[in-house]
């Protein structure tokens, strides 16, 4: 990098198509950050000398893109902005400079570039990193480590502690609560000031403890990285810490190893890698050395190994192309940190409600002051006292605590139903969910490959049971396969299951807790379990030789000695096996000519059902044969049959999906699996209707959208179809975020479920992220708002029901609490407007607010679900927490309780009762009136004139008892007389207030009945 009078000149080296970029001298010299990571795809600039501010116009610029240097992000295209210079290692150990946008170029964009590591030969990648197959020297590795930094994910910048705490006070209801505290301080009542302030602090502490998932998600993702690696250093293999692996290291992995970094394969032998946590694939991916297309998705980059994935079988070596944040898992970490959290429906509603309430209080206070001063000529001190009393009366001090405690109680209730909530607002948000976007593998399915069907020349057999547990029988199906008769003695079945059992390296063992655990590759585990169900005893056989599975040949063969002598057993892809067969096993176990057309018909039939098909064959070599080579398998084999394998749906998930549909919730499957398999599973689970082959305007094709098709869509095009597509296949993490965002653009409230790393960004984007607790990765659990303790999709349905119940109870609690404030503020407002004596002192207003909020309203949090809770559609997330009907009820109840309070106060006052005693009677009227109204609030719309109102919730009675006990203390305790200005009451006063409270209850029931009549008339009119 040099400078001249013309400006800064950047030399780009390491590529035959090198170029120079002239930077304007006005721009400062680009500084390379010492912590830069090695990119997994090398970039070069192929253009003539160009001003850097014109690079965006050069189609051959190094910054990767599809057809022009625009940056694709979350479905939007934005012009390339001149940003920081990014360095990449070149063949001559000099830095190759690439112009990138202000943010890192995504892996998806890099895939489109001509120099993607997976699209280059192994030798080209080695040359680019200036390394040979003998690896790095210790000195060279140390130098690179000093440049790139350790191979671990950097922690995200964290806000200081004070800021993370302060954010939980950033809520309009908390502002109102703090205003109430300030007003109490102005009044000089420091005890009550401390109480109100404590409520605000407790509310913030609960939120602080429950939230903070972003930092935890990043910590969880770091735990997935391996702790050691086998790297070639100084010409020999050595064990090094995973943190010390650097780009250019040659690393060896074997079965059971966790891949330490992103690697380009150099050699691979029978190598298969479990990538389901990253790609969503339920089958271990076969790896090979050959380059793949530059635009291949993550799941199709067969020449790459990705950091954090698990080697299921075989071994291989590769050169490290990316470490730390430059790996695929590091890119997902960046995506998680960049996704912005959304407000939930409850937070939006409470925010609107709080703002409206604040404006109303301010407006009414101004009107009250003007009338009191201009009409009644009150003194300034009197008006200040009255204004403070009105504000204290109108502000629902207990509402924030009520919401927080109700949600916290909901968390406990959901935990008992196996749904662990990590974020409080998610409890009620579940109740408003309109769409559940579910990952397939491990969520809707068991993530345990299972043999579903066995096809022989004579019969088709159905296999019972799911997963690796060897439980279930094998019985002939109701139909007969083409080319054969009915089942006879099942010798044909024995031939298939015996071959699949013996030509197998997996083991299925008990886990000591009544379950079964797989040791090996999932597909082989399914075949092993099939053999166990069929009663095949592998102990009667001994293996003499093996031809391992290779991605090029797509078969595995073994030479085994057993009761039938020496036998060659072979399993693999049906087309490769059929090419090597001349005969087929007959129903009686004998031999018959191969009917290839019939077998190909069966293969197509099984594939159409979404099954992965494997074929089994055998041969009888000479009795003294002890070796087996690939050349021995070129022909002359006898085809035993086919096995159809699937990752089976969870049986309980099918019923859960049906219940979700009844509740008006759409379930969509988003998976990394192939389209055919995804649609077949979708039909089986009820996500796609059995008789549905397309939608209006889509022809006869199934309602499925693949990742490449989604990739080609603009954001507007995706939004146009997103609501009509039931199944999304071959998706990447970015696709999932785009799908969720497109649904949210239609106003949908989205819950995203999943268990793999690839699901974490979308879980963060969705209103409710739901992770699997048993098989889910730590990343997903920490990014989710809800974790299912039993990995049961049916638990989601129960969680939705619980969320709806909790929201109903929140509405009941708010519907109960607000008339208290309405009645109190009405009493003070009327007194000021008409120049009367205040029936309530400000401190007494605070008392009645707090005891009703802490006792009575909390009892409603324990109410059971309404009978129709899962038969009604999801509530409109934009609808207010209180609709017009409830607002009218609050107004009426406020008038009733407030009117009763004013009546009893001014009556006593007119009869010469002392003010303190009359005010105490008024406070008691408010307490008993609220208690009577509580029983009416137990049922939102149904009549409370039933014995059901007296049973079903013992907490109501406990709350009522506590309220009465506190009110007795208020009336008779001397210290309460000093603090609150109360006075003892006689039995007559209690009798009057109790009678008026019963009257309030009956009148409220009349109001509810009128509402039901009006609602029924509206319903009838809508049908006319």
Coordinates of C-alpha atoms in Angstrom, one line a residue, residues 301-767:
X301 CA -21.3 -27.6 0.0
X302 CA -20.1 -31.2 0.1
X303 CA -16.5 -30.1 -0.1
X304 CA -16.7 -28.1 3.1
X305 CA -16.8 -29.0 6.8
X306 CA -18.3 -26.4 9.2
X307 CA -17.3 -25.5 12.6
X308 CA -19.3 -27.0 15.4
X309 CA -20.7 -29.9 13.3
X310 CA -20.2 -33.6 14.3
X311 CA -18.5 -36.3 12.2
X312 CA -20.9 -39.2 12.1
X313 CA -18.7 -41.7 10.1
X314 CA -15.4 -41.9 8.2
X315 CA -12.5 -39.6 8.3
X316 CA -11.0 -36.8 6.4
X317 CA -8.4 -34.0 6.3
X318 CA -8.9 -30.4 5.3
X319 CA -7.4 -27.0 5.2
X320 CA -8.9 -24.4 7.5
X321 CA -10.5 -21.5 5.6
X322 CA -12.2 -19.7 8.4
X323 CA -12.0 -19.4 12.2
X324 CA -13.9 -17.6 14.9
X325 CA -16.3 -15.1 13.6
X326 CA -15.4 -15.9 10.0
X327 CA -17.0 -19.3 10.2
X328 CA -20.5 -20.2 9.2
X329 CA -21.5 -20.5 12.9
X330 CA -19.8 -17.1 13.4
X331 CA -22.0 -15.6 10.7
X332 CA -25.1 -16.9 12.5
X333 CA -23.8 -15.3 15.7
X334 CA -23.6 -12.0 13.8
X335 CA -27.1 -12.5 12.5
X336 CA -28.5 -13.1 16.1
X337 CA -26.8 -9.9 17.3
X338 CA -28.1 -7.9 14.4
X339 CA -31.7 -9.0 14.6
X340 CA -33.9 -6.4 16.3
X341 CA -36.3 -7.6 18.9
X342 CA -40.0 -6.7 18.3
X343 CA -42.5 -5.3 20.6
X344 CA -45.1 -7.8 21.7
X345 CA -48.9 -7.1 21.4
X346 CA -49.2 -6.6 25.2
X347 CA -46.3 -4.1 25.4
X348 CA -47.8 -2.2 22.5
X349 CA -51.2 -2.1 24.1
X350 CA -50.0 -1.2 27.5
X351 CA -47.9 1.6 26.0
X352 CA -50.9 3.0 24.1
X353 CA -53.0 2.6 27.2
X354 CA -50.5 4.3 29.5
X355 CA -50.0 7.2 27.1
X356 CA -53.7 7.7 26.8
X357 CA -54.2 7.5 30.5
X358 CA -51.4 10.1 31.2
X359 CA -53.0 12.5 28.7
X360 CA -56.4 12.1 30.3
X361 CA -55.1 12.6 33.8
X362 CA -53.2 15.8 32.8
X363 CA -56.2 17.1 30.9
X364 CA -58.6 16.4 33.8
X365 CA -56.2 17.9 36.3
X366 CA -56.0 21.1 34.3
X367 CA -59.8 21.4 34.0
X368 CA -60.2 20.7 37.7
X369 CA -57.6 23.4 38.7
X370 CA -59.2 26.0 36.3
X371 CA -62.7 25.4 37.7
X372 CA -61.6 25.3 41.3
X373 CA -59.8 28.6 40.9
X374 CA -62.1 30.5 38.6
X375 CA -65.5 29.2 39.9
X376 CA -64.9 28.3 43.6
X377 CA -61.9 30.6 44.3
X378 CA -59.9 27.8 46.0
X379 CA -56.5 28.8 47.3
X380 CA -53.4 27.6 45.6
X381 CA -52.5 25.2 48.4
X382 CA -56.0 23.7 48.3
X383 CA -55.8 23.2 44.6
X384 CA -52.3 21.7 44.8
X385 CA -53.6 19.2 47.4
X386 CA -56.7 18.4 45.4
X387 CA -54.6 18.0 42.2
X388 CA -52.2 15.6 43.9
X389 CA -55.1 13.7 45.4
X390 CA -56.7 13.4 41.9
X391 CA -53.5 12.3 40.3
X392 CA -52.9 9.7 43.0
X393 CA -56.5 8.5 42.6
X394 CA -56.3 8.3 38.8
X395 CA -52.9 6.7 38.5
X396 CA -53.2 2.8 38.8
X397 CA -50.1 2.3 40.9
X398 CA -50.7 -1.4 41.1
X399 CA -51.1 -2.0 37.4
X400 CA -47.4 -2.5 36.4
X401 CA -46.9 -4.9 39.4
X402 CA -50.2 -6.6 38.5
X403 CA -49.1 -7.2 35.0
X404 CA -45.7 -8.4 36.0
X405 CA -47.0 -10.7 38.8
X406 CA -49.7 -12.1 36.6
X407 CA -47.2 -12.9 33.9
X408 CA -44.9 -14.4 36.4
X409 CA -47.7 -16.6 37.7
X410 CA -48.3 -17.6 34.1
X411 CA -44.7 -18.6 33.8
X412 CA -45.1 -21.0 36.7
X413 CA -48.3 -22.4 35.3
X414 CA -46.7 -23.0 31.9
X415 CA -43.7 -24.6 33.5
X416 CA -46.0 -27.2 35.0
X417 CA -47.2 -27.9 31.5
X418 CA -43.6 -28.4 30.3
X419 CA -43.2 -25.0 28.6
X420 CA -40.4 -23.0 30.3
X421 CA -40.8 -19.2 29.6
X422 CA -37.6 -17.2 29.5
X423 CA -39.2 -13.8 28.7
X424 CA -42.3 -12.6 30.5
X425 CA -44.2 -10.9 27.7
X426 CA -44.0 -14.1 25.7
X427 CA -46.5 -15.7 28.1
X428 CA -49.4 -13.5 26.8
X429 CA -47.9 -13.2 23.3
X430 CA -48.4 -16.9 22.8
X431 CA -52.2 -16.3 23.2
X432 CA -52.2 -13.9 20.2
X433 CA -50.1 -16.1 17.9
X434 CA -51.6 -16.4 14.4
X435 CA -48.8 -18.4 12.7
X436 CA -46.5 -21.0 14.0
X437 CA -43.4 -21.5 11.7
X438 CA -42.0 -24.9 12.7
X439 CA -38.7 -26.5 11.8
X440 CA -39.3 -30.1 10.7
X441 CA -36.3 -32.1 12.0
X442 CA -36.5 -32.8 15.7
X443 CA -39.6 -30.6 16.1
X444 CA -42.4 -32.0 14.0
X445 CA -40.5 -35.2 13.6
X446 CA -38.5 -37.3 16.1
X447 CA -35.1 -36.7 14.4
X448 CA -34.7 -40.5 14.6
X449 CA -34.6 -42.1 11.2
X450 CA -37.1 -45.0 11.0
X451 CA -37.7 -47.8 8.4
X452 CA -41.3 -47.4 7.4
X453 CA -41.7 -49.8 4.5
X454 CA -40.0 -52.9 3.1
X455 CA -40.6 -53.9 -0.5
X456 CA -39.7 -57.4 -1.9
X457 CA -40.5 -58.9 -5.2
X458 CA -43.6 -60.6 -3.7
X459 CA -44.9 -58.3 -1.0
X460 CA -44.8 -54.9 0.6
X461 CA -44.4 -54.8 4.4
X462 CA -45.4 -52.1 6.8
X463 CA -43.0 -51.6 9.7
X464 CA -44.5 -50.5 13.0
X465 CA -42.9 -48.2 15.6
X466 CA -40.9 -45.0 15.4
X467 CA -37.3 -44.1 16.3
X468 CA -34.5 -46.4 17.4
X469 CA -36.5 -48.4 19.9
X470 CA -36.7 -52.0 18.5
X471 CA -40.4 -52.0 19.3
X472 CA -43.1 -52.9 16.7
X473 CA -43.9 -55.6 14.3
X474 CA -43.5 -56.1 10.5
X475 CA -46.6 -57.2 8.7
X476 CA -47.6 -57.4 5.0
X477 CA -49.5 -54.4 3.7
X478 CA -53.0 -54.6 2.2
X479 CA -51.8 -54.4 -1.3
X480 CA -49.4 -56.6 -3.4
X481 CA -46.3 -55.2 -5.1
X482 CA -46.1 -55.2 -8.9
X483 CA -44.6 -58.4 -10.3
X484 CA -45.3 -60.8 -7.5
X485 CA -48.0 -62.7 -5.6
X486 CA -49.1 -62.5 -2.0
X487 CA -46.8 -63.0 1.0
X488 CA -45.9 -66.6 1.7
X489 CA -43.4 -67.6 4.3
X490 CA -41.5 -64.2 4.6
X491 CA -38.2 -65.6 3.4
X492 CA -38.0 -62.6 1.2
X493 CA -38.4 -60.3 4.2
X494 CA -35.6 -62.2 6.0
X495 CA -33.2 -61.7 3.1
X496 CA -33.8 -57.9 3.2
X497 CA -33.6 -57.4 6.9
X498 CA -30.6 -59.7 7.3
X499 CA -28.7 -57.8 4.6
X500 CA -29.5 -54.4 6.1
X501 CA -28.5 -55.6 9.6
X502 CA -25.2 -57.1 8.7
X503 CA -24.0 -54.5 6.2
X504 CA -24.1 -52.0 8.9
X505 CA -21.6 -50.2 11.2
X506 CA -24.1 -48.6 13.6
X507 CA -25.2 -49.9 17.0
X508 CA -28.4 -49.3 18.9
X509 CA -28.0 -49.6 22.7
X510 CA -30.1 -49.0 25.7
X511 CA -29.5 -45.8 27.6
X512 CA -30.2 -47.2 31.0
X513 CA -33.4 -45.2 31.4
X514 CA -35.7 -47.3 29.3
X515 CA -34.7 -45.5 26.0
X516 CA -32.5 -46.4 23.1
X517 CA -29.4 -44.5 21.9
X518 CA -27.8 -44.6 18.5
X519 CA -24.0 -45.0 18.1
X520 CA -23.3 -44.3 14.5
X521 CA -25.0 -42.8 11.4
X522 CA -28.8 -42.2 11.6
X523 CA -29.7 -44.1 8.4
X524 CA -27.7 -47.2 9.5
X525 CA -29.4 -46.9 12.9
X526 CA -32.8 -47.2 11.2
X527 CA -31.7 -50.3 9.3
X528 CA -30.2 -51.8 12.5
X529 CA -33.5 -51.3 14.3
X530 CA -35.3 -52.9 11.4
X531 CA -33.2 -56.0 11.7
X532 CA -33.8 -56.1 15.5
X533 CA -37.6 -55.9 14.9
X534 CA -37.3 -58.7 12.4
X535 CA -35.4 -60.9 14.9
X536 CA -32.1 -61.0 13.0
X537 CA -29.3 -62.1 15.3
X538 CA -26.0 -60.6 14.2
X539 CA -24.1 -62.7 16.7
X540 CA -24.4 -65.7 14.4
X541 CA -22.4 -63.9 11.8
X542 CA -18.8 -62.7 11.6
X543 CA -17.4 -60.1 9.3
X544 CA -14.5 -61.1 7.0
X545 CA -14.1 -58.0 4.9
X546 CA -15.8 -54.7 4.0
X547 CA -16.0 -52.2 1.1
X548 CA -16.9 -48.9 2.9
X549 CA -19.5 -46.5 1.6
X550 CA -18.1 -43.8 -0.7
X551 CA -20.0 -40.9 -2.1
X552 CA -18.8 -41.8 -5.5
X553 CA -20.1 -45.4 -5.4
X554 CA -23.0 -44.8 -3.1
X555 CA -23.0 -48.4 -1.6
X556 CA -21.4 -50.4 1.2
X557 CA -20.7 -54.1 1.1
X558 CA -19.5 -56.7 3.6
X559 CA -18.3 -60.3 3.4
X560 CA -19.8 -62.2 6.2
X561 CA -19.6 -65.8 7.5
X562 CA -22.7 -67.3 9.1
X563 CA -25.2 -70.2 9.2
X564 CA -25.6 -70.0 5.4
X565 CA -21.9 -70.0 4.7
X566 CA -20.0 -67.0 3.3
X567 CA -22.3 -64.3 1.9
X568 CA -21.7 -60.9 0.3
X569 CA -24.2 -58.3 1.6
X570 CA -24.6 -55.0 -0.1
X571 CA -26.8 -52.0 0.5
X572 CA -26.9 -48.6 -1.2
X573 CA -28.6 -46.2 -3.6
X574 CA -31.3 -48.2 -5.6
X575 CA -29.9 -47.3 -9.0
X576 CA -26.4 -48.4 -8.1
X577 CA -27.6 -51.6 -6.6
X578 CA -29.9 -52.5 -9.5
X579 CA -27.0 -52.0 -12.0
X580 CA -25.2 -54.8 -10.2
X581 CA -28.1 -57.3 -10.0
X582 CA -29.1 -60.0 -12.4
X583 CA -31.7 -61.8 -10.3
X584 CA -34.1 -61.1 -7.4
X585 CA -35.1 -63.0 -4.3
X586 CA -38.5 -64.8 -4.7
X587 CA -41.1 -65.2 -2.1
X588 CA -39.8 -68.5 -0.9
X589 CA -36.2 -67.3 -0.7
X590 CA -35.2 -68.7 -4.0
X591 CA -34.0 -66.8 -7.1
X592 CA -35.9 -65.3 -10.0
X593 CA -34.9 -63.1 -13.0
X594 CA -34.7 -59.4 -12.2
X595 CA -37.8 -57.4 -13.1
X596 CA -36.1 -53.9 -13.2
X597 CA -39.2 -52.1 -14.5
X598 CA -41.3 -53.3 -11.5
X599 CA -38.5 -52.2 -9.1
X600 CA -38.2 -48.8 -10.6
X601 CA -42.0 -48.4 -10.3
X602 CA -41.7 -49.2 -6.6
X603 CA -38.8 -46.8 -6.1
X604 CA -40.8 -44.0 -7.7
X605 CA -43.8 -44.9 -5.5
X606 CA -41.7 -44.8 -2.3
X607 CA -40.0 -41.6 -3.3
X608 CA -43.4 -39.9 -3.9
X609 CA -44.2 -40.6 -0.3
X610 CA -41.2 -38.7 0.8
X611 CA -39.3 -41.8 1.8
X612 CA -35.5 -42.2 1.4
X613 CA -35.0 -45.5 -0.5
X614 CA -32.2 -47.9 0.0
X615 CA -31.8 -51.3 -1.8
X616 CA -30.3 -54.5 -0.5
X617 CA -28.6 -57.3 -2.5
X618 CA -26.5 -60.4 -1.8
X619 CA -24.3 -62.9 -3.5
X620 CA -22.8 -66.3 -2.7
X621 CA -19.0 -66.3 -3.4
X622 CA -16.7 -69.3 -3.1
X623 CA -16.7 -70.9 0.4
X624 CA -13.0 -70.1 0.9
X625 CA -13.3 -66.4 0.0
X626 CA -11.8 -64.1 2.6
X627 CA -11.4 -60.8 0.8
X628 CA -13.7 -58.4 -0.9
X629 CA -12.9 -55.7 -3.4
X630 CA -15.0 -53.2 -5.3
X631 CA -14.3 -55.2 -8.5
X632 CA -16.1 -58.2 -7.0
X633 CA -19.3 -56.2 -6.9
X634 CA -19.6 -55.1 -10.5
X635 CA -22.4 -57.6 -11.4
X636 CA -24.1 -60.9 -10.7
X637 CA -25.8 -59.9 -7.4
X638 CA -29.2 -61.0 -6.3
X639 CA -31.6 -58.1 -5.3
X640 CA -33.3 -58.7 -2.0
X641 CA -35.6 -55.7 -1.9
X642 CA -36.0 -52.0 -0.9
X643 CA -36.4 -50.2 2.4
X644 CA -38.2 -46.9 2.7
X645 CA -36.8 -44.7 5.5
X646 CA -38.2 -41.5 6.9
X647 CA -37.7 -39.2 9.9
X648 CA -41.2 -39.9 11.3
X649 CA -43.7 -37.3 12.5
X650 CA -44.3 -37.1 16.2
X651 CA -47.7 -38.8 16.7
X652 CA -48.8 -36.2 19.2
X653 CA -47.8 -33.4 16.9
X654 CA -50.5 -34.3 14.3
X655 CA -53.2 -33.8 16.9
X656 CA -51.6 -30.6 18.1
X657 CA -51.6 -29.2 14.6
X658 CA -55.3 -30.0 14.2
X659 CA -56.1 -28.2 17.5
X660 CA -54.1 -25.2 16.3
X661 CA -56.2 -25.1 13.1
X662 CA -59.3 -25.2 15.2
X663 CA -58.0 -22.2 17.2
X664 CA -57.4 -20.3 13.9
X665 CA -53.7 -20.7 14.0
X666 CA -51.8 -21.5 10.8
X667 CA -48.9 -24.0 11.0
X668 CA -46.1 -23.7 8.4
X669 CA -43.1 -26.0 8.0
X670 CA -39.7 -24.4 7.3
X671 CA -37.0 -27.0 6.8
X672 CA -33.6 -27.6 5.2
X673 CA -34.8 -30.9 3.8
X674 CA -35.8 -31.6 0.2
X675 CA -39.1 -30.4 -1.1
X676 CA -40.6 -33.9 -1.8
X677 CA -39.8 -35.1 1.7
X678 CA -41.1 -31.9 3.3
X679 CA -44.4 -32.0 1.4
X680 CA -44.9 -35.7 2.2
X681 CA -44.4 -35.0 5.9
X682 CA -46.6 -31.9 5.7
X683 CA -49.4 -34.0 4.2
X684 CA -49.0 -36.7 6.8
X685 CA -49.2 -34.1 9.6
X686 CA -52.1 -32.1 8.2
X687 CA -50.1 -29.0 7.4
X688 CA -50.9 -29.7 3.7
X689 CA -54.3 -31.1 3.1
X690 CA -54.3 -34.7 1.8
X691 CA -56.5 -33.7 -1.2
X692 CA -54.7 -30.5 -1.8
X693 CA -52.2 -30.3 -4.7
X694 CA -51.9 -26.6 -5.2
X695 CA -53.6 -23.3 -4.5
X696 CA -55.4 -20.9 -6.7
X697 CA -53.1 -19.5 -9.3
X698 CA -50.3 -22.0 -8.6
X699 CA -51.4 -24.9 -10.9
X700 CA -51.2 -28.4 -9.7
X701 CA -47.9 -28.1 -7.9
X702 CA -47.8 -28.7 -4.1
X703 CA -47.8 -25.7 -1.9
X704 CA -44.0 -25.7 -1.3
X705 CA -41.4 -23.0 -1.9
X706 CA -37.7 -23.9 -2.0
X707 CA -34.8 -21.9 -0.9
X708 CA -33.5 -21.1 -4.4
X709 CA -37.0 -20.0 -5.5
X710 CA -37.3 -17.8 -2.4
X711 CA -33.8 -16.4 -3.1
X712 CA -34.9 -15.3 -6.5
X713 CA -37.9 -13.4 -5.1
X714 CA -37.9 -9.8 -4.1
X715 CA -39.3 -8.8 -0.7
X716 CA -42.5 -7.7 -2.3
X717 CA -42.9 -11.0 -4.3
X718 CA -42.3 -13.0 -1.1
X719 CA -44.9 -11.0 0.8
X720 CA -47.4 -11.7 -1.9
X721 CA -47.2 -15.5 -1.5
X722 CA -45.9 -16.0 2.0
X723 CA -49.4 -16.5 3.5
X724 CA -50.4 -19.1 0.9
X725 CA -47.4 -21.4 1.1
X726 CA -47.6 -24.1 3.7
X727 CA -44.1 -25.7 3.3
X728 CA -40.7 -24.1 2.8
X729 CA -37.8 -26.5 1.8
X730 CA -34.1 -26.2 1.4
X731 CA -34.0 -23.1 3.4
X732 CA -31.1 -21.3 5.1
X733 CA -31.1 -19.1 8.2
X734 CA -31.5 -15.9 6.1
X735 CA -34.5 -17.4 4.3
X736 CA -36.2 -18.2 7.6
X737 CA -35.7 -14.6 8.8
X738 CA -37.2 -13.3 5.5
X739 CA -40.2 -15.6 5.8
X740 CA -40.9 -14.5 9.4
X741 CA -40.4 -10.9 8.4
X742 CA -42.7 -11.3 5.4
X743 CA -45.4 -12.8 7.6
X744 CA -45.0 -10.0 10.1
X745 CA -45.5 -7.5 7.3
X746 CA -49.0 -8.9 7.0
X747 CA -49.7 -8.2 10.7
X748 CA -49.2 -11.8 11.7
X749 CA -48.0 -12.6 15.2
X750 CA -45.4 -15.3 14.5
X751 CA -44.0 -18.1 16.7
X752 CA -40.9 -19.8 15.3
X753 CA -40.0 -23.3 16.6
X754 CA -36.8 -25.1 16.2
X755 CA -33.9 -27.0 17.7
X756 CA -30.8 -26.3 15.6
X757 CA -28.3 -23.5 15.4
X758 CA -29.8 -22.5 12.0
X759 CA -33.1 -21.7 13.7
X760 CA -31.7 -19.2 16.3
X761 CA -31.8 -16.0 14.2
X762 CA -35.4 -16.6 13.1
X763 CA -36.3 -17.4 16.7
X764 CA -35.0 -14.0 17.7
X765 CA -36.8 -12.3 14.9
X766 CA -40.2 -13.9 15.7
X767 CA -42.5 -12.5 18.4

